[in-house]
XYZ file of C-alpha atoms in Angstrom:
225
model
C 153.997 7.102 94.902
C 151.037 6.082 92.770
C 150.321 9.687 91.839
C 153.774 10.385 90.396
C 153.273 8.857 86.887
C 149.923 10.640 86.565
C 151.499 13.911 87.659
C 154.279 13.512 85.089
C 151.752 12.720 82.357
C 149.787 15.808 83.353
C 152.891 17.984 83.210
C 153.898 16.625 79.799
C 150.351 17.142 78.543
C 150.246 20.774 79.711
C 153.642 21.516 78.148
C 152.772 19.941 74.808
C 149.288 21.441 74.761
C 150.634 24.933 75.361
C 153.336 24.490 72.702
C 150.715 23.411 70.164
C 148.268 26.205 71.011
C 151.051 28.817 70.992
C 152.083 27.460 67.563
C 155.570 26.702 68.854
C 154.883 23.274 67.351
C 153.386 23.955 63.947
C 150.311 22.216 62.502
C 151.408 19.125 60.606
C 154.676 18.751 62.533
C 155.618 15.257 63.771
C 155.410 14.454 67.480
C 158.350 12.146 68.220
C 158.034 10.413 71.584
C 161.727 9.653 72.050
C 162.668 13.281 71.394
C 160.127 14.501 73.955
C 161.391 11.951 76.484
C 164.958 13.168 75.995
C 164.011 16.841 76.181
C 161.854 16.513 79.306
C 163.781 13.720 81.019
C 160.797 11.378 81.363
C 159.965 7.834 80.327
C 157.703 6.967 77.403
C 154.688 6.111 79.586
C 153.755 9.682 80.621
C 154.466 10.911 77.088
C 152.131 8.306 75.590
C 149.425 9.173 78.107
C 149.815 12.865 77.287
C 149.665 12.202 73.545
C 146.529 10.121 73.988
C 144.843 12.982 75.823
C 145.914 15.437 73.133
C 144.474 13.093 70.507
C 141.157 13.055 72.360
C 141.132 16.876 72.166
C 141.880 16.776 68.464
C 145.264 18.473 68.822
C 147.250 15.542 67.447
C 146.536 12.769 64.963
C 147.898 9.298 65.678
C 148.297 7.500 62.340
C 149.021 3.723 62.600
C 152.293 2.628 60.977
C 153.151 6.251 60.236
C 153.446 8.366 63.380
C 151.867 11.121 65.417
C 151.404 14.601 63.983
C 150.081 17.899 65.263
C 146.638 18.293 63.735
C 145.998 21.106 61.335
C 143.557 23.716 62.599
C 139.940 22.877 61.882
C 138.049 26.040 60.982
C 134.752 24.185 61.422
C 135.630 23.083 64.965
C 137.011 26.550 65.761
C 133.762 28.142 64.580
C 131.786 25.712 66.721
C 133.976 26.654 69.687
C 133.346 30.334 68.965
C 129.575 29.829 68.976
C 129.721 27.920 72.270
C 132.046 30.501 73.772
C 129.887 33.440 72.707
C 126.745 31.936 74.244
C 128.423 31.150 77.561
C 130.403 34.379 77.831
C 127.350 36.526 77.193
C 125.580 34.837 80.108
C 128.739 35.069 82.198
C 129.288 38.805 81.661
C 125.637 39.642 82.354
C 125.830 37.904 85.702
C 129.213 39.476 86.447
C 127.730 42.948 85.913
C 124.971 42.169 88.382
C 127.414 40.887 91.017
C 130.185 43.482 90.544
C 132.285 44.670 93.495
C 135.049 47.272 93.663
C 137.584 44.521 94.348
C 136.568 42.948 91.035
C 137.140 46.283 89.316
C 140.676 46.555 90.661
C 141.453 43.048 89.406
C 140.015 43.651 85.936
C 141.724 47.036 85.555
C 145.081 45.445 86.406
C 144.603 42.809 83.706
C 143.735 45.395 81.048
C 146.766 47.472 82.047
C 148.956 44.389 81.789
C 147.675 43.818 78.239
C 148.614 47.375 77.287
C 152.100 46.860 78.715
C 152.576 43.646 76.734
C 151.626 45.401 73.500
C 153.978 48.317 74.237
C 156.855 45.944 74.972
C 156.098 43.742 71.968
C 155.518 40.625 74.106
C 152.623 39.440 71.987
C 153.312 35.777 72.774
C 152.205 36.433 76.379
C 149.046 38.328 75.495
C 146.804 35.276 75.156
C 147.438 34.341 78.805
C 146.295 37.757 80.048
C 143.340 37.697 77.676
C 142.232 34.358 79.103
C 142.830 35.601 82.648
C 140.414 38.491 82.084
C 137.671 36.266 80.685
C 138.243 33.699 83.444
C 137.944 36.471 86.048
C 134.607 37.545 84.575
C 133.423 33.923 84.708
C 134.445 33.738 88.359
C 132.611 36.984 89.089
C 129.459 35.514 87.542
C 129.223 33.031 90.384
C 129.429 30.183 87.860
C 133.193 29.589 87.546
C 132.789 26.228 85.817
C 131.575 28.112 82.759
C 135.220 28.909 82.005
C 136.141 25.223 82.169
C 133.559 24.419 79.498
C 134.714 27.346 77.355
C 138.331 26.196 77.629
C 137.408 22.738 76.398
C 135.412 24.143 73.482
C 137.956 26.665 72.212
C 141.042 24.542 71.575
C 141.189 25.093 67.802
C 139.958 28.650 68.293
C 142.932 29.367 70.545
C 145.373 28.471 67.777
C 143.555 30.851 65.461
C 143.745 33.518 68.175
C 147.502 33.028 68.345
C 147.725 33.312 64.557
C 145.871 36.617 64.687
C 148.092 38.176 67.377
C 150.674 39.688 64.950
C 147.995 41.301 62.740
C 148.813 45.046 62.910
C 146.530 46.866 65.343
C 144.508 43.783 66.226
C 145.575 43.371 69.857
C 145.336 47.114 70.475
C 141.722 46.954 69.288
C 141.080 43.868 71.412
C 142.483 45.612 74.484
C 140.170 48.589 74.069
C 137.267 46.173 73.635
C 138.288 44.545 76.910
C 138.316 47.989 78.529
C 134.773 48.598 77.220
C 133.607 45.292 78.703
C 135.147 46.197 82.062
C 133.532 49.649 81.984
C 130.107 48.121 81.351
C 130.562 45.584 84.138
C 131.771 48.330 86.470
C 128.641 50.354 85.647
C 126.557 47.295 86.552
C 124.768 47.400 83.193
C 124.143 43.807 81.969
C 122.765 44.831 78.549
C 125.734 47.095 77.856
C 128.149 44.398 79.071
C 126.512 41.825 76.786
C 126.802 44.137 73.774
C 130.451 44.919 74.523
C 131.251 41.198 74.866
C 129.394 40.335 71.666
C 131.210 43.038 69.678
C 134.550 41.861 71.080
C 134.101 38.173 70.325
C 132.508 38.618 66.907
C 135.026 41.164 65.609
C 137.922 38.992 66.792
C 136.480 35.976 65.009
C 136.098 38.028 61.816
C 139.858 38.682 61.875
C 140.519 34.971 62.392
C 138.204 34.040 59.519
C 140.275 36.239 57.202
C 143.410 34.358 58.245
C 141.689 31.080 57.370
C 141.479 32.310 53.788
C 145.112 33.489 53.760
C 146.930 30.708 55.657
C 145.350 27.589 54.159
C 148.419 25.398 54.759
C 147.828 25.542 58.517
C 144.205 24.485 58.279
C 142.560 21.151 57.696
C 140.413 21.009 54.598
C 138.509 18.010 55.897
C 135.158 18.104 57.679
C 135.421 17.230 61.404
């Protein structure tokens, strides 16, 4: 019985976090506890615990005597997350290439094919999940699966920028082919080639996001973190 409130808080947190990252709740939008309680059928306690955790991640701002609002995207924090992610993923993919098995190849190929299907069907809102699944699989293959946990924590603001970039014409098609190149290098058991493919993928994707920062200023914080 003691675990139930914590479980509810965790569920509320995951739902709100996903809605914020997927931009279903826009940057700057108010977070109204009573509305969330009514929508999810929970008391205020788990909602407050979830909001507190989101505040610790920098996804919401709790302003005394005013209210709680979804934070605007911090380009500076997103760039920091990108740098951390790039360093860890390069190490991860090198190790994955050295430890590759045919079973891994089947799993990675299926994920890339799923990405192609999502693009063809126009389900771009689901693409980020498959993208993360591929990178998480590579981390698991590396023999250091906790790397993905650290990346996930670092890339919160980056994820919202990734979601913003999804509708850019041709972007996800390019990303998918970059994923295929990473998989091919890992399959060939060539760490240097895998590192290069990962670096090209991450850096070119961030370049697209940086352009959006210049074009969509209303969604971004202009304050230093």
